PDB file of C-alpha atoms in Angstrom:
ATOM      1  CA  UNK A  93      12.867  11.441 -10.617  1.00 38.00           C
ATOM      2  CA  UNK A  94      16.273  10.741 -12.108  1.00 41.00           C
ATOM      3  CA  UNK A  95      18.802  13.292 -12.971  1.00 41.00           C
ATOM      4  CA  UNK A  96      18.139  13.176 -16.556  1.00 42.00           C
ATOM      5  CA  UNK A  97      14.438  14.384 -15.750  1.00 43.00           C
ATOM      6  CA  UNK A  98      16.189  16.748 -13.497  1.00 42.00           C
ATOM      7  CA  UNK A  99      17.952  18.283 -16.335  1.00 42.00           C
ATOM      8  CA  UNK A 100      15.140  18.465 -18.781  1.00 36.00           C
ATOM      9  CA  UNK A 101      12.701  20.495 -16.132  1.00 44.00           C
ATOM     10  CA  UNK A 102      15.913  22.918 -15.703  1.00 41.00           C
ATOM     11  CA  UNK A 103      16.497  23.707 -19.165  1.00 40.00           C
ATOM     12  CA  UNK A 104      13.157  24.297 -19.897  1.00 45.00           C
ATOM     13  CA  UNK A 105      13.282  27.405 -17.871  1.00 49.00           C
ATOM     14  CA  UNK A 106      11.929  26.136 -14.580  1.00 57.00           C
ATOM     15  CA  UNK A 107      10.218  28.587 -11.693  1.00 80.00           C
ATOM     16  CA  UNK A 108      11.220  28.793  -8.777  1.00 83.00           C
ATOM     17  CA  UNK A 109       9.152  26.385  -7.064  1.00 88.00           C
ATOM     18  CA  UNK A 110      10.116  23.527  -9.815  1.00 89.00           C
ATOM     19  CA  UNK A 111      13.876  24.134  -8.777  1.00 90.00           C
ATOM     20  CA  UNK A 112      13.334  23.722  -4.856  1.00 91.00           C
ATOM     21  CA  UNK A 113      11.477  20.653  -6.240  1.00 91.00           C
ATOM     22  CA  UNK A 114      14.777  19.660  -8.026  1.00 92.00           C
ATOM     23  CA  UNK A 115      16.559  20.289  -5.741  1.00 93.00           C
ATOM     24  CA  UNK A 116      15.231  18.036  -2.920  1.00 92.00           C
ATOM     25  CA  UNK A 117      14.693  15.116  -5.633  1.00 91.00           C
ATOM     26  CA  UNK A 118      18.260  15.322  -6.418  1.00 92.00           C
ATOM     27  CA  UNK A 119      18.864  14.929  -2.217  1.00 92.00           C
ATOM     28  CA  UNK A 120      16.679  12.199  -2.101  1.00 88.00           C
ATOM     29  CA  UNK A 121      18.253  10.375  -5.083  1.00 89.00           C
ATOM     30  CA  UNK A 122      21.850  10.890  -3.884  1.00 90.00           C
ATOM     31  CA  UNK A 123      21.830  12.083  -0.008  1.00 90.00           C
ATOM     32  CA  UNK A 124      25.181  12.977   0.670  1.00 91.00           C
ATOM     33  CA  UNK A 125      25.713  15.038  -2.602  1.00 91.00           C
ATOM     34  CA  UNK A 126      27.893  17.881  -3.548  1.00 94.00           C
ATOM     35  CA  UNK A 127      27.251  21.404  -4.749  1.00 93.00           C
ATOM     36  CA  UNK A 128      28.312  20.592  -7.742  1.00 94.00           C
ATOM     37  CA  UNK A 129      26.637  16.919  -7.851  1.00 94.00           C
ATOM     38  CA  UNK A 130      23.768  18.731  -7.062  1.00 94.00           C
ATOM     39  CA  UNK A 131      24.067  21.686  -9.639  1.00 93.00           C
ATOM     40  CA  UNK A 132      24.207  18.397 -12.498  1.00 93.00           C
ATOM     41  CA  UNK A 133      21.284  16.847 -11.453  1.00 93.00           C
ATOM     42  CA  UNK A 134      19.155  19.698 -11.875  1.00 91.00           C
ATOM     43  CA  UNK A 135      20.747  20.992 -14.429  1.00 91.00           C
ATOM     44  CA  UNK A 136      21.555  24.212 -12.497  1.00 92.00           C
ATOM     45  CA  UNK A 137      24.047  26.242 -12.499  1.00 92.00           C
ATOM     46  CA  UNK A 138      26.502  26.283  -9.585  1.00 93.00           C
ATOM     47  CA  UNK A 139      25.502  30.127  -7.937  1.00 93.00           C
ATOM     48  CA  UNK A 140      21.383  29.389  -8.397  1.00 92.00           C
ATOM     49  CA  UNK A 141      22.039  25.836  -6.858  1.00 93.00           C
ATOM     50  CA  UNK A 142      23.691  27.495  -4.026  1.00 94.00           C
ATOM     51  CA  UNK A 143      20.675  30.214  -3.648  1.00 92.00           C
ATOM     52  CA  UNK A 144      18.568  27.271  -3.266  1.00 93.00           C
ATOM     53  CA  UNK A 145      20.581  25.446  -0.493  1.00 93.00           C
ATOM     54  CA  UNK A 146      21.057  27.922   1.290  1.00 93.00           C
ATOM     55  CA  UNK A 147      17.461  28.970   1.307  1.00 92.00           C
ATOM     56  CA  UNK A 148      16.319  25.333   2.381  1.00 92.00           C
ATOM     57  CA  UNK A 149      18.808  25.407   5.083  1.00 92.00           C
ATOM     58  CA  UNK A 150      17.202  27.774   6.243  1.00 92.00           C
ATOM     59  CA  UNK A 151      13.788  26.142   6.716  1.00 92.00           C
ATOM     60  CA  UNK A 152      15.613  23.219   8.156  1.00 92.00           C
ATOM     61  CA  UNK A 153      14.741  21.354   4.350  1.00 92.00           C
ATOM     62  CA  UNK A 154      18.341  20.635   4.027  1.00 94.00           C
ATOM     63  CA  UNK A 155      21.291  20.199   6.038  1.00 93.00           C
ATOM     64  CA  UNK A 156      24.838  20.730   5.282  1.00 93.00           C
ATOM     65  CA  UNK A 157      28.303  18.446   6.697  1.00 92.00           C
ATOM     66  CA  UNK A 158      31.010  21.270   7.266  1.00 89.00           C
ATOM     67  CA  UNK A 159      33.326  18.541   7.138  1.00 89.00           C
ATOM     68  CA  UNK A 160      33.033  17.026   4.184  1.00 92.00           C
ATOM     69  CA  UNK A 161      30.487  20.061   2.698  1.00 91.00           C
ATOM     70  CA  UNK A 162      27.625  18.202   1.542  1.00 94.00           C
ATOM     71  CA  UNK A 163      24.214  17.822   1.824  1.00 94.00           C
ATOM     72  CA  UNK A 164      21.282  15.784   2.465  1.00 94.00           C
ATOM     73  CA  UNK A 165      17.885  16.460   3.524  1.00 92.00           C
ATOM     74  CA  UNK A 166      16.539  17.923   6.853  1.00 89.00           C
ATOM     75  CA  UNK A 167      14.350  16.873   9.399  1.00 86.00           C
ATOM     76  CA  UNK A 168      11.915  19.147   8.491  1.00 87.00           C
ATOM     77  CA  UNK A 169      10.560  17.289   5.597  1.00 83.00           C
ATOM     78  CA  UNK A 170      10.183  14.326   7.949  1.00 75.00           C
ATOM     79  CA  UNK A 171       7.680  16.501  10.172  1.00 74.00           C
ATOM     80  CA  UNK A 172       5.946  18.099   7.516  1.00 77.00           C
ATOM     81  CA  UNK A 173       5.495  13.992   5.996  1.00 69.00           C
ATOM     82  CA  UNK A 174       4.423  12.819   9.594  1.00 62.00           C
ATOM     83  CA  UNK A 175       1.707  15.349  10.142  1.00 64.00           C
ATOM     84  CA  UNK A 176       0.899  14.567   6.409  1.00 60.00           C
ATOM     85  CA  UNK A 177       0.136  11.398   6.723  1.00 55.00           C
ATOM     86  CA  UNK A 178      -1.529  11.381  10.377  1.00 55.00           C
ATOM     87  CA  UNK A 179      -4.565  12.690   8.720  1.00 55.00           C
ATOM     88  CA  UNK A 180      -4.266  10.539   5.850  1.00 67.00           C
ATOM     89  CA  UNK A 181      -7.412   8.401   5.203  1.00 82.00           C
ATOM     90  CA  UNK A 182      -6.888   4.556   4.211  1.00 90.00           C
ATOM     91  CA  UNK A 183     -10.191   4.910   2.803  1.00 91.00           C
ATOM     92  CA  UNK A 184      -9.989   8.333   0.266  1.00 90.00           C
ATOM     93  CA  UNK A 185      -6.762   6.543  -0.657  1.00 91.00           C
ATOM     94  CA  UNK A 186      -7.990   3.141  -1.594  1.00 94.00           C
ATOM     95  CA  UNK A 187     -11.077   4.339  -3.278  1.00 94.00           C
ATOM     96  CA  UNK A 188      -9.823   5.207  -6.735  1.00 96.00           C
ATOM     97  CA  UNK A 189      -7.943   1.899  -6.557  1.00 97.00           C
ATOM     98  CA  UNK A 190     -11.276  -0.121  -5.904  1.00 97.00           C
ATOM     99  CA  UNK A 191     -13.255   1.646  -8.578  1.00 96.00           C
ATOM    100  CA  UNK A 192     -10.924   0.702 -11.125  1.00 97.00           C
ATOM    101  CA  UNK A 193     -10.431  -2.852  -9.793  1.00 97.00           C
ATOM    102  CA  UNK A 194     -14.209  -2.751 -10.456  1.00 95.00           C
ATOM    103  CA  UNK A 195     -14.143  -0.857 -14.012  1.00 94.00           C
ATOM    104  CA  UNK A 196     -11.632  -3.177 -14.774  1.00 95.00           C
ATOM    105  CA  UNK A 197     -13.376  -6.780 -13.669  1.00 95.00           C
ATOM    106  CA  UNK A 198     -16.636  -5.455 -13.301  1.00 93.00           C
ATOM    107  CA  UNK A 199     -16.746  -6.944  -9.361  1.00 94.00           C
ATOM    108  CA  UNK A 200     -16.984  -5.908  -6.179  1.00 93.00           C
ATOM    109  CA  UNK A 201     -14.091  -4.606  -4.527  1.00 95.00           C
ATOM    110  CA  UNK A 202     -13.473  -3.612  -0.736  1.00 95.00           C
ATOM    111  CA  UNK A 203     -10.881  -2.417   1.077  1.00 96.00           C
ATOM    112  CA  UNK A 204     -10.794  -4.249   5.211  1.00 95.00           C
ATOM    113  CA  UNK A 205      -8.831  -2.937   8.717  1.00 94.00           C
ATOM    114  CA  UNK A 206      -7.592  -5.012  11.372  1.00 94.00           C
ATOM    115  CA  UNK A 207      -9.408  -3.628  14.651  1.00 90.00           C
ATOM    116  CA  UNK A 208      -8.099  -5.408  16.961  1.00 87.00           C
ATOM    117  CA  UNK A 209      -9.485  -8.614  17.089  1.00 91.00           C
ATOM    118  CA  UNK A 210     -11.591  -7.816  14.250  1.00 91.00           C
ATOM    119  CA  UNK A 211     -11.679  -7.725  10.784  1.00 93.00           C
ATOM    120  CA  UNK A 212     -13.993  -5.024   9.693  1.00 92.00           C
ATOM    121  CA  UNK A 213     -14.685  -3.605   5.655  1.00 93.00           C
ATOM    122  CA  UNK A 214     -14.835  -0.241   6.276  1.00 92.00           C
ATOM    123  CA  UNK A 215     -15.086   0.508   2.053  1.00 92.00           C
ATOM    124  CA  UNK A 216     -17.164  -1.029  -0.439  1.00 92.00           C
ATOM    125  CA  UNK A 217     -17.288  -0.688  -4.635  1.00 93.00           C
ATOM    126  CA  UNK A 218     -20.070  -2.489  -5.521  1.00 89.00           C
ATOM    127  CA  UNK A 219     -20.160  -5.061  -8.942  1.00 85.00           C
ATOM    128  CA  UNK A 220     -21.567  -3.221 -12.037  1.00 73.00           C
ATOM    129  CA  UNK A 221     -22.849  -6.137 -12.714  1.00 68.00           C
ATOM    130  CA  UNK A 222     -26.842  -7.231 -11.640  1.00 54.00           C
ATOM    131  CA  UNK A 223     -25.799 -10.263 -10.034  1.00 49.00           C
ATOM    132  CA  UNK A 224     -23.123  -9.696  -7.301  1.00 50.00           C
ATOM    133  CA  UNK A 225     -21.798 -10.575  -3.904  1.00 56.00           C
ATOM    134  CA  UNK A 226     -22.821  -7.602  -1.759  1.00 58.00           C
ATOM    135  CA  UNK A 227     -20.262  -5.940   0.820  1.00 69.00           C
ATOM    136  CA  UNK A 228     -21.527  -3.670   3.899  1.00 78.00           C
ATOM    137  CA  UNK A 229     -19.433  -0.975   5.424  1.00 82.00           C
ATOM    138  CA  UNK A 230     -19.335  -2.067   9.108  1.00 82.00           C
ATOM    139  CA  UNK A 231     -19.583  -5.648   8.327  1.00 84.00           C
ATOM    140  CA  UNK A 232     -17.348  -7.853  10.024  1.00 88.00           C
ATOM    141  CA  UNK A 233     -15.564 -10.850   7.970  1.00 90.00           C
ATOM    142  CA  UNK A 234     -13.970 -13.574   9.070  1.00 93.00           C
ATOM    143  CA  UNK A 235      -9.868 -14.240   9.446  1.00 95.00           C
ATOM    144  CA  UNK A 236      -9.744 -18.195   8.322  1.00 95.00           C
ATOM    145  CA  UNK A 237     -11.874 -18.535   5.217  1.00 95.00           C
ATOM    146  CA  UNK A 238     -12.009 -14.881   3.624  1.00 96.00           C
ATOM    147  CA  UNK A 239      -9.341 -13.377   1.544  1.00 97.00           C
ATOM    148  CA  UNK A 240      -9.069 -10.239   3.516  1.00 97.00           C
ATOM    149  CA  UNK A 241      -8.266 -12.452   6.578  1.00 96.00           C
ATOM    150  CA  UNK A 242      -6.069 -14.757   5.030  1.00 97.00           C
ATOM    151  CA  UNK A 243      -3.741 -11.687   3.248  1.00 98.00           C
ATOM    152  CA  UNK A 244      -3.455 -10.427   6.779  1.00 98.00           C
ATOM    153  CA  UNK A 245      -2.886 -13.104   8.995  1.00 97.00           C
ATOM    154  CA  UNK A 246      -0.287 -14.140   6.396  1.00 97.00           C
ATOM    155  CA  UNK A 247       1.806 -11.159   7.232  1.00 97.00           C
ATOM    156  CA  UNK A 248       1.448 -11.008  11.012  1.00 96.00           C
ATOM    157  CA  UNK A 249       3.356 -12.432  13.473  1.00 94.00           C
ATOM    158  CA  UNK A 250       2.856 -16.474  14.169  1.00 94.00           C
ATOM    159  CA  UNK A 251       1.810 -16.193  17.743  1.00 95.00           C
ATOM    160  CA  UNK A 252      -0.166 -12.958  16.649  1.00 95.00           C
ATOM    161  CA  UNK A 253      -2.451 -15.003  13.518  1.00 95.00           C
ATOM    162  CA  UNK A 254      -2.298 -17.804  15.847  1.00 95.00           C
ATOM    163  CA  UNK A 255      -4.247 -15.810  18.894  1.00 95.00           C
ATOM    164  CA  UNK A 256      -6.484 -14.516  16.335  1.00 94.00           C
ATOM    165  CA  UNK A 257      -7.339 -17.681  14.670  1.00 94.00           C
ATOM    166  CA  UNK A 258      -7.815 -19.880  18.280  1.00 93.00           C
ATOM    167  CA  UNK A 259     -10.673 -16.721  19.988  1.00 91.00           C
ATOM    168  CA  UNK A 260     -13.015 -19.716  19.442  1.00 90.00           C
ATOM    169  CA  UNK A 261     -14.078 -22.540  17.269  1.00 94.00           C
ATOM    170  CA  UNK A 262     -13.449 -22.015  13.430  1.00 93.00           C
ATOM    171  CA  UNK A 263     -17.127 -22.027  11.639  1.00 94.00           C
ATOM    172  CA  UNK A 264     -17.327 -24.405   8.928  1.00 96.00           C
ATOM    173  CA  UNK A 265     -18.982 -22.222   5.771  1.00 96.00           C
ATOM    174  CA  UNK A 266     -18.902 -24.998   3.090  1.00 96.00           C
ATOM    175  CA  UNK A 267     -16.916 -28.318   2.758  1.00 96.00           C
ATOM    176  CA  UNK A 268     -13.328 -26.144   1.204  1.00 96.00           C
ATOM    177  CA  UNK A 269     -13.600 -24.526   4.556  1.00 95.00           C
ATOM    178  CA  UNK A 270     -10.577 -25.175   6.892  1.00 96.00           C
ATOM    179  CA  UNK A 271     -11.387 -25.411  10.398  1.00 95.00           C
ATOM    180  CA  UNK A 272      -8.400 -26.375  12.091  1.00 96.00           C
ATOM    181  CA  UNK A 273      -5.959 -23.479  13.170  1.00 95.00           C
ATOM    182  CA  UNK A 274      -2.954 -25.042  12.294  1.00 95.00           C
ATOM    183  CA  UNK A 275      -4.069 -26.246   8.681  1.00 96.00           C
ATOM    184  CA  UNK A 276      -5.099 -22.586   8.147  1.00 96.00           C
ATOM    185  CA  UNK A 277      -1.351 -21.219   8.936  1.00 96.00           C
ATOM    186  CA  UNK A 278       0.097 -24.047   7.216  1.00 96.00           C
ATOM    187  CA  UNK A 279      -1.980 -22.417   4.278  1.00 96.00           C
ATOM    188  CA  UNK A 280      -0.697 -18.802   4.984  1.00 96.00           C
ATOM    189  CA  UNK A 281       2.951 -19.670   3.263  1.00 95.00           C
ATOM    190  CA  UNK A 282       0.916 -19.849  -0.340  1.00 95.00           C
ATOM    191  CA  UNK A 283      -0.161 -16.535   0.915  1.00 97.00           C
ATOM    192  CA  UNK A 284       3.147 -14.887   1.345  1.00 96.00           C
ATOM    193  CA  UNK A 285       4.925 -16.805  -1.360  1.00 95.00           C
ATOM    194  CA  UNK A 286       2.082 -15.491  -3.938  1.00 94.00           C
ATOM    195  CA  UNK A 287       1.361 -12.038  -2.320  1.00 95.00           C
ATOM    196  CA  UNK A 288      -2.305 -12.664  -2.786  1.00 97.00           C
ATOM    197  CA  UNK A 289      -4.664 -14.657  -0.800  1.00 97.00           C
ATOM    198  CA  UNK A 290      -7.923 -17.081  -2.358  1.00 97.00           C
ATOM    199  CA  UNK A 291     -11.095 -17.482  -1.014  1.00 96.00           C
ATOM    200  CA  UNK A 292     -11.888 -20.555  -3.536  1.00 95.00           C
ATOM    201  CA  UNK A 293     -15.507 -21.004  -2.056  1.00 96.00           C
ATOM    202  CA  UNK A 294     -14.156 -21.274   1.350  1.00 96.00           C
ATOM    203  CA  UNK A 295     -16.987 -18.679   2.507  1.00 94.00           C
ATOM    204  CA  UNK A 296     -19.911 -19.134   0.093  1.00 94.00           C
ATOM    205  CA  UNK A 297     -20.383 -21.891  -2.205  1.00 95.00           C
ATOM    206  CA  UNK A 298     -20.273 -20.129  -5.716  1.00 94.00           C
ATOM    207  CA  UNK A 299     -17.984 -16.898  -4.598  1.00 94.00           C
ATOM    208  CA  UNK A 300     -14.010 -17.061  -5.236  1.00 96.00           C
ATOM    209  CA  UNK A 301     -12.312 -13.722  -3.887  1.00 96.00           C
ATOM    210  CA  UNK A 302      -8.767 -12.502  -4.437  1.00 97.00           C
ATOM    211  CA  UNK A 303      -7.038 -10.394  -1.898  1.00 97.00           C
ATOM    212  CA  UNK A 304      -4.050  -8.729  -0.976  1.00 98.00           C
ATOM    213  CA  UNK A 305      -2.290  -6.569   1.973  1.00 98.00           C
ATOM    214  CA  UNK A 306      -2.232  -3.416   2.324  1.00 97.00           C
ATOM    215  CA  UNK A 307       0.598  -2.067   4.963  1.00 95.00           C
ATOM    216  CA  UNK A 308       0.317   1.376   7.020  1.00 91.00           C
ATOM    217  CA  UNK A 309       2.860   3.886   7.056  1.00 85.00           C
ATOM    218  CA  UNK A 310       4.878   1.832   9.562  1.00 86.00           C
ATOM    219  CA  UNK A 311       4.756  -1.096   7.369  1.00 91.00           C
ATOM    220  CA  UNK A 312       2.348  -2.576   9.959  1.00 94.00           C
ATOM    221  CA  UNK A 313      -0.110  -5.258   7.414  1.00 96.00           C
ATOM    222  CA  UNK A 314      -3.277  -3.445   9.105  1.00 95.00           C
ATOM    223  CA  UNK A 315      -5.970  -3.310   6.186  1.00 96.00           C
ATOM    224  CA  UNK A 316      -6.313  -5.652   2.841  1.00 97.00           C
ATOM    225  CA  UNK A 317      -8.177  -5.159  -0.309  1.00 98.00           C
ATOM    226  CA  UNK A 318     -10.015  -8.146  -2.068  1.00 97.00           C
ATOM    227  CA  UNK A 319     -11.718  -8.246  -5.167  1.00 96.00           C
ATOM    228  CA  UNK A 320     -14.911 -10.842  -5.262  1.00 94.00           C
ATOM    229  CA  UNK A 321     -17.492 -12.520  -7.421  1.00 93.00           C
ATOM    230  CA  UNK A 322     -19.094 -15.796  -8.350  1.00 94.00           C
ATOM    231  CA  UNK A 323     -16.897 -18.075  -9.945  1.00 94.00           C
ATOM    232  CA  UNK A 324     -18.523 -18.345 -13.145  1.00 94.00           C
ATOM    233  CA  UNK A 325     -17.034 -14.827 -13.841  1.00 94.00           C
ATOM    234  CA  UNK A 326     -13.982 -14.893 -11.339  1.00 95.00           C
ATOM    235  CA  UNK A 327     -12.472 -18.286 -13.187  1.00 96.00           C
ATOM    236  CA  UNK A 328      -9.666 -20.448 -11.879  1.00 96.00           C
ATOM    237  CA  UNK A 329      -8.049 -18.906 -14.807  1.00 96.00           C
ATOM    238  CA  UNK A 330      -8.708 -15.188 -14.284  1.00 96.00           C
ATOM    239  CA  UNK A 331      -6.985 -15.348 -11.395  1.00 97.00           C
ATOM    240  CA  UNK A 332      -3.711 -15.020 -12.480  1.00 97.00           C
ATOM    241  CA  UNK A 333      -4.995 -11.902 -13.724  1.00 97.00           C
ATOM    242  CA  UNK A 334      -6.788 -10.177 -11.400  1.00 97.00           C
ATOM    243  CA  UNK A 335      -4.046 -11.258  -8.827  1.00 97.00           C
ATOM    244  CA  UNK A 336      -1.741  -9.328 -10.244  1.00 97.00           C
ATOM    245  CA  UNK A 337      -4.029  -6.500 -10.431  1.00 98.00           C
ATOM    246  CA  UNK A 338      -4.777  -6.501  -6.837  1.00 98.00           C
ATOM    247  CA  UNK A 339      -1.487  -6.766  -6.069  1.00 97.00           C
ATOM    248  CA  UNK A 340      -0.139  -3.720  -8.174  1.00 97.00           C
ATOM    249  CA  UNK A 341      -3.783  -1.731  -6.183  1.00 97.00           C
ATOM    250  CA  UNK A 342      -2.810  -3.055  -2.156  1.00 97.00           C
ATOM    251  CA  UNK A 343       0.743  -1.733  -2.889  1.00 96.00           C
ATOM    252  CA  UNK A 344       0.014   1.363  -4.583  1.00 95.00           C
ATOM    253  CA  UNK A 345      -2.480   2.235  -1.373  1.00 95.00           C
ATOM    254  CA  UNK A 346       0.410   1.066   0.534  1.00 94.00           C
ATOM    255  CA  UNK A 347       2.905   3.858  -0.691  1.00 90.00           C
ATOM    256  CA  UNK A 348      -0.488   6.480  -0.294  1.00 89.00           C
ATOM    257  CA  UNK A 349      -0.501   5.427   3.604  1.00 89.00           C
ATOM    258  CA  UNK A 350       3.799   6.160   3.412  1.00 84.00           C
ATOM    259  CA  UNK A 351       4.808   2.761   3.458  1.00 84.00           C
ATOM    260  CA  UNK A 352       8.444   3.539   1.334  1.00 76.00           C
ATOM    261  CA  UNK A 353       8.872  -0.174   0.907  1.00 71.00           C
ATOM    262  CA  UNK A 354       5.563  -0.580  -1.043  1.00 54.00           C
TER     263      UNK A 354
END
């Protein structure tokens, strides 16, 4: 919220929960600030602005330098966040996302975890339309040829994608399939350079799928959303589009889960 917003809110005769609100945006905008720097962005006056830092010193929201008498905020707000987002659900917060990926191209759309080894959908949109590429919850995918796989591996550690990639022989699905481990990474820098990874019939003859990463509150890649259908509908030259769409969805979930650099 910038200080001009700030200063609208205040002068249109905010309550007091709107100026705590204002208050801690203005801390988060400038940490470090002043009474008085504060007072502007909010559009305050000096005394209330004072009230209110003093209050949320209180509560540990803010804290206050003696030295150089400003203020930034507290360590509370970093507990209250962390037990916020421990019982955050990847799945509530990607499911809006994936039903308007699917409003929007009329295909399925799924949202996929790293388990471990694994790579498991754990939520499914299904096409609105009557012929569609079906998606179980529980269903395991595969790392080299999907585009849930490939998003992920692309943002993991070498040695990490590699270990993944070399738990046995790569199945060949149709003749675009890559097989060898080392072709596959070679692959993965499209991946990052595009942020969006193409499963151009690697899987299924017919199917083309578009996915991206989706990174956890500690920025950890550990789920990926894709967007699929046959390619008579999902084009060579609809994906441009529905990249970018996908995109814009993996790192809006990302800043649900508390990933700031989404």
């Amino acid at each position: 919220m910038t200080a001009q917003k700030h200063e609208v809110k205040a002068s249109s005769s905010l309550n007091g929960l709107d100026r705590i609100v204002a208050v801690l945006d203005a801390l988060r905008e400038s940490p470090g600030a002043t009474l008085a720097a504060v007072a502007r962005a909010t559009g305050l006056s000096e005394p209330t602005t004072h009230r209110y830092l003093a209050a949320l010193r209180e509560h540990r929201l803010v804290t206050r330098d003696s030295e150089s008498n400003t203020y930034t905020l507290g360590i509370k707000l970093f507990e209250l966040g962390h037990s916020a987002l421990r019982g955050q659900d990847p799945r509530a917060a990607a499911r809006p996302h994936l039903e308007a990926l699917r409003d929007q191209f009329g295909e399925t759309s799924v949202l996929a975890v790293h388990d471990e080894d694994r790579l498991v959908i754990i939520a499914a949109v299904e096409a609105s339309h009557g012929v569609a590429k079906g998606a179980k919850v529980g269903e395991q995918d595969c790392w080299h040829s999907t585009s849930l796989g490939k998003a992920i591996l692309a943002e993991l550690d070498p040695d990490e994608a590699r270990s993944l990639l070399c738990q046995g022989p790569l199945e060949r699905f149709t003749s675009r399939t890559l097989t060898d481990p080392d072709e596959v990474l070679a692959s993965l820098r499209r991946v990052r350079a595009d942020g969006v990874a193409v499963d151009d019939e690697e899987s299924e003859i017919g199917l083309r799928c578009v996915g991206a990463v989706v990174r956890d509150a500690h920025g950890a890649p550990t789920y990926a959303i894709s967007v699929s259908g046959p390619t008579y509908r999902i084009t060579l030259d609809a994906v441009p589009r529905i990249s970018e769409a996908v995109r814009r969805a993996a790192a809006a979930i990302s800043t649900e889960l508390g990933h700031l650099g989404a």
